[in-house]
CSV table of C-alpha atoms in Angstrom, one decimal:
chain,number,residue,atom,x,y,z
A,1,MET,CA,0.0,0.0,0.0
A,2,ARG,CA,1.2,3.5,-0.9
A,3,ILE,CA,-0.1,6.4,1.1
A,4,LEU,CA,0.2,10.1,0.2
A,5,HIS,CA,0.0,12.5,3.1
A,6,CYS,CA,-0.5,16.1,2.3
A,7,SER,CA,-2.0,19.1,4.1
A,8,ASP,CA,-3.0,22.7,4.1
A,9,PRO,CA,-3.9,23.4,0.5
A,10,HIS,CA,-5.7,26.6,1.6
A,11,PHE,CA,-7.9,27.2,-1.4
A,12,ASP,CA,-9.4,30.7,-1.0
A,13,LEU,CA,-12.2,32.6,-2.8
A,14,SER,CA,-11.8,36.1,-3.9
A,15,LEU,CA,-12.4,38.4,-0.9
A,16,ARG,CA,-15.0,40.2,-3.0
A,17,THR,CA,-17.3,37.1,-2.7
A,18,ILE,CA,-17.4,37.4,1.1
A,19,PRO,CA,-20.8,38.6,2.3
A,20,LEU,CA,-20.6,41.9,4.2
A,21,ARG,CA,-22.1,40.3,7.3
A,22,LYS,CA,-19.1,38.0,7.5
A,23,TRP,CA,-16.6,41.0,7.7
A,24,PHE,CA,-16.6,41.0,11.5
A,25,GLY,CA,-14.6,39.3,14.3
A,26,LYS,CA,-12.2,36.5,13.5
A,27,ARG,CA,-12.9,36.5,9.8
A,28,ALA,CA,-12.2,40.2,9.5
A,29,VAL,CA,-8.7,39.7,10.9
A,30,GLY,CA,-8.2,36.7,8.6
A,31,ALA,CA,-9.3,38.6,5.6
A,32,LEU,CA,-6.9,41.5,6.4
A,33,ASN,CA,-4.1,38.9,6.7
A,34,LEU,CA,-5.0,37.7,3.2
A,35,LEU,CA,-5.1,41.3,1.9
A,36,GLY,CA,-1.7,41.9,3.6
A,37,GLY,CA,0.0,39.3,1.3
A,38,ARG,CA,-0.5,35.9,3.0
A,39,GLY,CA,-3.0,34.9,0.4
A,40,ARG,CA,-0.7,35.3,-2.6
A,41,TYR,CA,1.4,32.3,-1.4
A,42,PHE,CA,-1.6,30.1,-2.3
A,43,ASP,CA,-2.7,31.7,-5.6
A,44,ASP,CA,-2.0,28.6,-7.6
A,45,ALA,CA,-3.4,26.1,-5.1
A,46,ASP,CA,-6.1,24.7,-7.4
A,47,SER,CA,-3.7,24.1,-10.3
A,48,LYS,CA,-1.1,22.5,-8.0
A,49,ILE,CA,-3.7,20.1,-6.7
A,50,GLY,CA,-4.1,19.0,-10.3
A,51,ASP,CA,-0.4,18.5,-10.6
A,52,LEU,CA,-0.5,16.5,-7.4
A,53,ALA,CA,-3.3,14.3,-8.8
A,54,ARG,CA,-1.1,13.5,-11.8
A,55,PHE,CA,1.8,12.6,-9.4
A,56,ALA,CA,-0.5,10.3,-7.4
A,57,GLU,CA,-1.7,8.6,-10.6
A,58,ARG,CA,1.9,8.2,-11.9
A,59,TYR,CA,3.2,6.7,-8.6
A,60,GLY,CA,0.2,4.5,-8.0
A,61,VAL,CA,-1.0,6.0,-4.7
A,62,ASP,CA,-3.5,3.8,-3.0
A,63,LEU,CA,-4.8,6.3,-0.5
A,64,THR,CA,-4.4,10.1,0.0
A,65,LEU,CA,-4.7,11.6,3.4
A,66,CYS,CA,-5.2,15.4,3.8
A,67,THR,CA,-4.8,16.7,7.3
A,68,GLY,CA,-6.9,19.8,6.9
A,69,ASP,CA,-7.0,23.5,6.1
A,70,PHE,CA,-8.7,23.2,2.8
A,71,THR,CA,-9.9,26.8,3.1
A,72,ALA,CA,-8.7,30.2,4.2
A,73,LEU,CA,-11.7,31.6,6.2
A,74,GLY,CA,-14.0,28.6,6.6
A,75,LEU,CA,-16.9,30.1,4.7
A,76,ARG,CA,-19.6,27.7,3.6
A,77,SER,CA,-19.0,28.8,0.0
A,78,GLU,CA,-15.3,28.1,0.4
A,79,LEU,CA,-15.9,24.6,1.8
A,80,GLU,CA,-18.2,23.9,-1.1
A,81,GLU,CA,-15.6,25.0,-3.7
A,82,ALA,CA,-12.7,23.3,-1.9
A,83,ALA,CA,-14.6,20.0,-2.0
A,84,GLU,CA,-14.9,20.5,-5.8
A,85,LEU,CA,-11.2,21.6,-6.2
A,86,ILE,CA,-9.9,18.6,-4.3
A,87,ALA,CA,-11.9,16.2,-6.6
A,88,PRO,CA,-9.0,15.5,-9.0
A,89,LEU,CA,-7.1,14.0,-6.1
A,90,ALA,CA,-10.1,12.2,-4.8
A,91,THR,CA,-11.8,10.7,-7.8
A,92,ASP,CA,-12.5,7.6,-5.7
A,93,PRO,CA,-13.7,8.9,-2.2
A,94,SER,CA,-12.9,5.5,-0.7
A,95,ARG,CA,-9.2,6.2,-1.4
A,96,PHE,CA,-9.2,9.7,0.1
A,97,LEU,CA,-9.5,10.7,3.8
A,98,ALA,CA,-10.2,14.3,4.8
A,99,LEU,CA,-9.7,15.9,8.2
A,100,PRO,CA,-10.7,19.5,9.1
A,101,GLY,CA,-8.1,22.1,10.0
A,102,ASN,CA,-8.6,25.2,12.1
A,103,HIS,CA,-9.3,27.3,9.0
A,104,ASP,CA,-12.1,24.9,8.0
A,105,ILE,CA,-13.8,25.3,11.4
A,106,TYR,CA,-12.9,29.0,11.6
A,107,ALA,CA,-16.0,30.2,13.4
A,108,HIS,CA,-19.0,28.8,15.2
A,109,ASP,CA,-21.3,29.1,12.2
A,110,VAL,CA,-19.5,26.2,10.5
A,111,ILE,CA,-20.4,24.1,13.5
A,112,HIS,CA,-24.0,25.2,13.6
A,113,THR,CA,-24.5,24.5,9.9
A,114,ASP,CA,-22.3,21.4,9.9
A,115,SER,CA,-20.8,22.8,6.7
A,116,PHE,CA,-17.5,20.8,6.8
A,117,ASN,CA,-19.4,17.5,7.1
A,118,GLU,CA,-21.9,18.6,4.5
A,119,PHE,CA,-19.3,18.9,1.7
A,120,PHE,CA,-16.6,16.5,2.9
A,121,ALA,CA,-18.6,13.6,4.4
A,122,ARG,CA,-18.0,11.5,1.3
A,123,PHE,CA,-14.2,11.6,2.1
A,124,MET,CA,-14.7,10.6,5.7
A,125,HIS,CA,-15.8,6.9,5.5
A,126,ASN,CA,-15.2,5.0,8.7
A,127,ASP,CA,-14.4,1.3,8.6
A,128,TRP,CA,-15.0,0.9,12.4
A,129,PRO,CA,-17.9,3.3,13.1
A,130,GLN,CA,-18.6,1.4,16.4
A,131,TYR,CA,-15.7,3.4,17.9
A,132,ALA,CA,-17.0,6.8,16.9
A,133,VAL,CA,-17.9,9.0,19.9
A,134,ASP,CA,-17.9,12.4,18.4
A,135,ASP,CA,-19.7,12.0,15.1
A,136,PRO,CA,-17.9,10.7,13.1
A,137,TRP,CA,-14.6,10.8,15.1
A,138,PRO,CA,-12.4,8.9,15.5
A,139,ILE,CA,-12.3,7.6,12.0
A,140,VAL,CA,-10.5,4.3,11.3
A,141,ARG,CA,-9.5,3.5,7.7
A,142,LEU,CA,-7.9,0.1,7.1
A,143,LEU,CA,-5.1,-0.1,4.6
A,144,GLY,CA,-5.0,-3.5,3.0
A,145,GLU,CA,-3.7,-6.2,5.4
A,146,HIS,CA,-0.7,-4.3,6.8
A,147,GLY,CA,-1.9,-0.8,7.9
A,148,ALA,CA,-4.5,1.5,9.4
A,149,ILE,CA,-5.1,5.2,9.8
A,150,VAL,CA,-6.8,6.4,12.9
A,151,ALA,CA,-7.9,10.0,12.5
A,152,VAL,CA,-9.0,12.3,15.4
A,153,ASN,CA,-10.3,15.8,15.0
A,154,SER,CA,-8.3,18.5,16.8
A,155,ALA,CA,-9.9,21.6,15.0
A,156,LYS,CA,-12.3,23.9,16.8
A,157,PRO,CA,-13.6,27.5,16.4
A,158,ASN,CA,-11.4,30.2,17.9
A,159,PRO,CA,-13.5,33.4,18.1
A,160,LEU,CA,-10.6,35.4,19.6
A,161,PRO,CA,-8.4,36.8,16.7
A,162,TRP,CA,-5.2,36.0,18.5
A,163,ARG,CA,-6.0,32.3,19.0
A,164,SER,CA,-5.6,29.5,16.5
A,165,ASP,CA,-5.2,26.6,18.9
A,166,GLY,CA,-6.7,23.2,18.8
A,167,ARG,CA,-7.8,20.4,21.2
A,168,ILE,CA,-8.8,16.8,20.7
A,169,PRO,CA,-11.9,16.1,22.9
A,170,HIS,CA,-11.3,13.8,25.8
A,171,GLU,CA,-13.9,11.4,24.4
A,172,GLN,CA,-11.9,11.0,21.2
A,173,ILE,CA,-8.7,10.4,23.1
A,174,GLU,CA,-10.3,7.6,25.1
A,175,ALA,CA,-11.8,6.1,22.0
A,176,LEU,CA,-8.3,6.3,20.4
A,177,ARG,CA,-6.9,4.3,23.3
A,178,ARG,CA,-9.6,1.6,22.8
A,179,ILE,CA,-9.0,1.4,19.1
A,180,LEU,CA,-5.3,1.0,19.6
A,181,ALA,CA,-6.0,-1.8,22.0
A,182,ASP,CA,-8.2,-3.7,19.5
A,183,PRO,CA,-6.4,-7.0,18.7
A,184,ARG,CA,-7.3,-6.6,15.0
A,185,LEU,CA,-4.7,-3.9,14.7
A,186,ARG,CA,-1.9,-6.1,16.0
A,187,GLY,CA,1.0,-6.3,13.6
A,188,ARG,CA,-0.2,-3.4,11.4
A,189,TRP,CA,1.5,-0.1,10.6
A,190,ILE,CA,-0.7,2.4,12.5
A,191,PHE,CA,-0.8,6.0,11.5
A,192,VAL,CA,-2.6,8.4,13.9
A,193,ALA,CA,-3.6,11.5,12.0
A,194,THR,CA,-4.8,15.0,13.1
A,195,HIS,CA,-4.5,18.6,12.0
A,196,TYR,CA,-2.4,20.1,14.8
A,197,ALA,CA,1.2,19.2,15.5
A,198,ALA,CA,1.9,17.5,18.9
A,199,ARG,CA,5.5,18.8,18.6
A,200,LEU,CA,7.4,21.3,16.5
A,201,ALA,CA,10.4,20.5,14.3
A,202,ASP,CA,12.8,21.1,17.3
A,203,GLY,CA,10.8,18.7,19.5
A,204,ARG,CA,9.2,21.5,21.6
A,205,PRO,CA,5.4,21.9,22.1
A,206,ASP,CA,3.8,24.7,20.1
A,207,THR,CA,2.7,27.8,21.9
A,208,PRO,CA,-0.6,27.6,23.7
A,209,ASN,CA,-2.5,30.0,21.4
A,210,HIS,CA,-1.3,28.3,18.2
A,211,GLY,CA,-0.8,24.6,19.0
A,212,LEU,CA,-2.5,21.5,20.2
A,213,ARG,CA,-3.6,22.2,23.8
A,214,ASN,CA,-3.6,18.6,24.9
A,215,ALA,CA,-0.7,17.4,22.9
A,216,ASP,CA,0.7,15.4,25.8
A,217,GLU,CA,-2.6,13.5,26.0
A,218,LEU,CA,-2.3,12.5,22.4
A,219,LEU,CA,1.3,11.3,22.7
A,220,ASP,CA,0.4,9.3,25.8
A,221,ALA,CA,-2.4,7.6,24.0
A,222,CYS,CA,0.0,6.7,21.2
A,223,ARG,CA,2.7,5.0,23.5
A,224,SER,CA,1.2,1.6,22.8
A,225,ILE,CA,1.9,1.8,19.0
A,226,GLU,CA,4.9,-0.4,18.1
A,227,LYS,CA,5.2,0.6,14.5
A,228,GLY,CA,3.7,3.5,12.5
A,229,ALA,CA,3.7,7.3,12.8
A,230,ILE,CA,1.8,10.4,14.0
A,231,LEU,CA,0.8,12.5,11.0
A,232,ASN,CA,-0.2,16.2,11.0
A,233,GLY,CA,-0.3,19.5,9.2
A,234,HIS,CA,-0.9,23.1,10.5
A,235,ILE,CA,2.8,24.1,10.5
A,236,HIS,CA,3.7,25.1,6.9
A,237,ARG,CA,7.0,23.3,6.7
A,238,CYS,CA,7.7,19.6,6.2
A,239,TYR,CA,9.6,18.0,9.0
A,240,ARG,CA,10.1,14.6,10.8
A,241,ILE,CA,11.1,14.2,14.4
A,242,ASP,CA,11.9,11.2,16.6
A,243,LEU,CA,9.8,10.8,19.7
A,244,SER,CA,11.9,8.2,21.5
A,245,SER,CA,12.8,10.8,24.2
A,246,GLU,CA,9.0,11.1,24.9
A,247,GLY,CA,8.8,7.3,25.3
A,248,LEU,CA,7.3,6.6,21.9
A,249,ALA,CA,8.5,4.0,19.4
A,250,ILE,CA,7.1,6.0,16.4
A,251,PRO,CA,8.1,9.2,14.8
A,252,LEU,CA,6.0,12.3,13.9
A,253,TYR,CA,5.7,13.6,10.3
A,254,CYS,CA,4.4,17.1,9.5
A,255,ALA,CA,3.3,17.5,5.9
A,256,GLY,CA,3.6,21.2,5.9
A,257,SER,CA,1.6,22.8,3.1
A,258,VAL,CA,1.3,21.1,-0.3
A,259,THR,CA,0.6,24.3,-2.1
A,260,MET,CA,2.3,27.2,-0.3
A,261,GLU,CA,4.7,28.9,-2.8
A,262,GLY,CA,8.3,28.0,-2.1
A,263,ARG,CA,7.4,25.4,0.6
A,264,GLU,CA,5.4,22.8,-1.3
A,265,CYS,CA,5.9,19.4,0.3
A,266,PHE,CA,4.3,16.1,1.3
A,267,TRP,CA,5.2,12.6,2.5
A,268,LEU,CA,4.8,9.3,0.7
A,269,PHE,CA,4.7,6.1,2.7
A,270,ASP,CA,5.2,2.6,1.2
A,271,MET,CA,4.1,-0.1,3.6
A,272,HIS,CA,5.5,-3.6,3.6
A,273,PRO,CA,5.0,-6.3,6.3
A,274,ASP,CA,8.6,-5.8,7.7
A,275,ARG,CA,9.4,-2.2,6.7
A,276,LEU,CA,8.1,1.3,6.0
A,277,GLU,CA,9.7,3.2,3.1
A,278,VAL,CA,9.2,7.0,3.6
A,279,HIS,CA,9.7,9.5,0.8
A,280,ARG,CA,9.6,13.3,1.1
A,281,GLY,CA,8.1,15.1,-1.9
A,282,SER,CA,8.6,18.7,-3.2
A,283,TYR,CA,7.4,20.8,-6.2
A,284,ASP,CA,9.4,21.8,-9.3
A,285,THR,CA,8.0,25.2,-10.2
A,286,GLN,CA,9.6,25.3,-13.6
A,287,ALA,CA,8.4,21.8,-14.6
A,288,ARG,CA,5.1,22.3,-12.7
A,289,GLU,CA,5.3,18.8,-11.2
A,290,TYR,CA,5.7,17.2,-7.9
A,291,ARG,CA,8.8,15.0,-7.3
A,292,ILE,CA,10.4,12.7,-4.7
A,293,GLU,CA,13.5,14.2,-3.2
A,294,SER,CA,14.5,12.0,-0.2
A,295,PHE,CA,14.1,8.5,1.2
A,296,GLU,CA,14.4,6.7,4.5
A,297,GLU,CA,13.5,3.1,5.6
A,298,ILE,CA,12.0,2.1,9.0
A,299,ARG,CA,12.2,-1.5,10.0
A,300,ARG,CA,10.2,-3.2,12.8
């Protein structure tokens, strides 16, 4: 099985399409950031996803995982368009898994209208729905005979402009523990996926107002995993860190942003019964194509 892990495409609509009633609070600050230049780094996000889809087809990717931030301001219209723009990479919804990021659940109206689930539910199939405690989380996606993804939702609204932190609800953490104890996962490569990073590239926790508030709880729940990885996005740089100093046998991979100009990256995992081959990908702007640039092998 070959898994493509990407994150943070940040498709954004023209600011002229934002209804006047939305230009308040958190979204007003976000819109000003886009006007200030942040948005231009994602101008070609839609065409780059097309390039990534061609890469996935060329390399025979079996499943694509995107760990959130499909949008910029979490508008219902943005979510609808993002679900359409991601389609080239998700022609078969059973081979695509979508998680929300903080920009997708930007404000409380997305929760009230259930907008993310409305447009992305077809990419959130759960092979073990009996473990879902926070509709539909956690999501378990089995990967052939040798792997499994367990996805938990760490995104939540942050009404205060200076906060963009996340938290995995306690009920999901406890359900994650029960899933990892299920004997049917024994011997499989297990990937625990969420939007927020439990640790930064230097191994430190993120700041309280930007990071995963209960990162330690997530890491503690993952201590029982003998082989696999923790996968996340949110931080717009690709990195890999060892977690052995935290008492974990598995590493953490941040997929950065797959579309951010100058930082485009992703991870590609090839699962075998006795080893995991990990490739880091990048984008060639001149050739307008994604390529593999590095390799490592993990044996268990």
